[in-house]
Coordinates of C-alpha atoms in Angstrom, one line a residue:
M1 CA -19.6 49.1 2.5
E2 CA -21.0 48.0 5.9
T3 CA -23.4 45.5 4.4
A4 CA -20.5 43.9 2.4
Y5 CA -18.5 43.6 5.6
L6 CA -21.4 42.0 7.5
K7 CA -22.1 39.6 4.7
K8 CA -18.4 38.6 4.5
C9 CA -18.1 38.1 8.3
F10 CA -21.5 36.6 9.0
G11 CA -23.0 35.4 5.8
N12 CA -26.2 33.5 6.7
T13 CA -24.9 32.8 10.2
L14 CA -26.5 35.9 11.8
T15 CA -29.8 35.2 10.0
Q16 CA -29.8 31.6 11.3
A17 CA -28.9 32.8 14.9
L18 CA -31.7 35.4 14.9
A19 CA -34.2 32.8 13.5
E20 CA -33.2 30.5 16.4
V21 CA -33.7 33.2 19.0
A22 CA -37.1 33.9 17.5
R23 CA -38.0 30.2 17.6
V24 CA -36.8 29.6 21.2
Q25 CA -37.8 33.0 22.6
P26 CA -35.4 32.8 25.6
N27 CA -35.7 35.1 28.7
D28 CA -32.4 36.7 27.8
P29 CA -32.2 36.8 24.0
I30 CA -28.8 38.6 23.9
E31 CA -27.1 36.0 26.1
Y32 CA -28.7 33.2 24.1
L33 CA -27.6 34.8 20.8
A34 CA -24.0 35.2 22.2
H35 CA -23.8 31.6 23.3
W36 CA -25.3 30.4 19.9
L37 CA -22.7 32.4 18.0
Y38 CA -19.8 31.0 20.1
H39 CA -21.1 27.5 19.7
Y40 CA -21.5 28.0 16.0
R41 CA -17.9 29.4 15.8
N42 CA -16.5 26.3 17.7
I43 CA -18.3 23.9 15.4
T44 CA -17.2 25.8 12.3
K45 CA -13.5 25.7 13.5
A46 CA -13.7 22.0 14.3
E47 CA -15.2 21.2 10.9
E48 CA -12.4 23.3 9.2
K49 CA -9.8 21.5 11.2
K50 CA -11.2 18.1 10.3
K51 CA -11.2 19.1 6.6
Q52 CA -7.6 20.1 6.8
E53 CA -6.6 16.9 8.5
E54 CA -8.4 14.9 5.9
L55 CA -6.7 16.8 3.1
Q56 CA -3.3 16.2 4.8
L57 CA -4.1 12.5 5.2
Q58 CA -5.0 12.2 1.5
E59 CA -1.7 13.9 0.6
E60 CA 0.2 11.5 2.8
V61 CA -1.5 8.5 1.3
H62 CA -0.8 9.9 -2.2
D63 CA 2.8 10.4 -1.3
S64 CA 3.1 7.0 0.2
N65 CA 1.5 5.4 -2.9
S66 CA 3.9 7.3 -5.2
K67 CA 6.9 6.1 -3.2
E68 CA 5.6 2.6 -3.2
A69 CA 5.1 2.7 -7.0
K70 CA 8.6 4.0 -7.5
A71 CA 10.1 1.3 -5.2
T72 CA 8.2 -1.4 -7.1
A73 CA 9.4 0.0 -10.4
T74 CA 13.0 0.1 -9.1
L75 CA 12.7 -3.5 -7.9
K76 CA 11.2 -4.7 -11.3
E77 CA 14.0 -2.9 -13.1
G78 CA 16.6 -4.5 -10.9
S79 CA 15.1 -7.9 -11.3
Y80 CA 15.1 -7.4 -15.1
Q81 CA 18.7 -6.4 -15.1
I82 CA 19.7 -9.4 -13.0
Q83 CA 17.8 -11.7 -15.3
Q84 CA 19.5 -10.2 -18.4
K85 CA 23.0 -10.7 -16.7
C86 CA 22.1 -14.3 -15.9
E87 CA 21.0 -15.0 -19.4
K88 CA 24.2 -13.3 -20.8
H89 CA 26.5 -15.3 -18.5
H90 CA 24.6 -18.5 -19.3
Q91 CA 25.2 -17.9 -23.0
E92 CA 28.9 -17.2 -22.4
L93 CA 29.5 -20.4 -20.4
P94 CA 31.1 -23.3 -22.4
S95 CA 29.0 -26.2 -23.1
T96 CA 29.1 -28.8 -20.3
S97 CA 27.3 -31.5 -22.2
V98 CA 28.6 -35.0 -21.8
S99 CA 31.1 -35.9 -24.6
S100 CA 30.4 -39.0 -26.6
D101 CA 33.5 -40.9 -25.3
Q102 CA 32.2 -40.6 -21.7
T103 CA 28.7 -41.8 -22.4
P104 CA 29.6 -45.5 -22.8
A105 CA 31.6 -45.5 -19.5
R106 CA 28.6 -44.1 -17.8
Q107 CA 26.3 -46.6 -19.4
E108 CA 28.6 -49.4 -18.3
D109 CA 28.6 -48.1 -14.8
L110 CA 24.8 -48.0 -14.8
A111 CA 24.7 -51.6 -16.1
L112 CA 27.0 -52.8 -13.3
R113 CA 24.8 -51.1 -10.7
E114 CA 21.6 -52.7 -12.1
E115 CA 23.3 -56.1 -12.2
K116 CA 24.4 -55.8 -8.6
S117 CA 20.9 -54.8 -7.6
T118 CA 19.3 -57.7 -9.4
R119 CA 21.8 -60.2 -7.7
Q120 CA 20.8 -58.8 -4.3
E121 CA 17.1 -59.2 -5.0
V122 CA 17.6 -62.8 -6.2
H123 CA 19.7 -63.6 -3.1
Q124 CA 17.0 -62.2 -0.8
V125 CA 14.2 -64.1 -2.6
S126 CA 16.2 -67.4 -2.4
H127 CA 16.6 -67.1 1.4
M128 CA 12.9 -66.9 2.0

């Protein structure tokens, strides 16, 4: 029962700490061992905190990407609906093409404008 508890609490940590004490052989091995264990605990806590922050950041990025994808889909759907409404209204509009009785009048007006433009050009050339 005690060995299971020690393995659960210390794992390989105590073995590493004792190996370090044997390697360094400090004047006060108990104090060295205590400092080594405190330092190890601080490092372990910092690493765990960093992992939790990274996981949280990944979740936030995933949530943000999901929201962005939903917004894009909503915009596309809205755009599609607007396009469908425009096409429907375009089909419902009465034809605004030029009737055949207006065409000659417009052609006549165009011919008069061209004639006037030609007269001005001739007048300008003759005064040179």
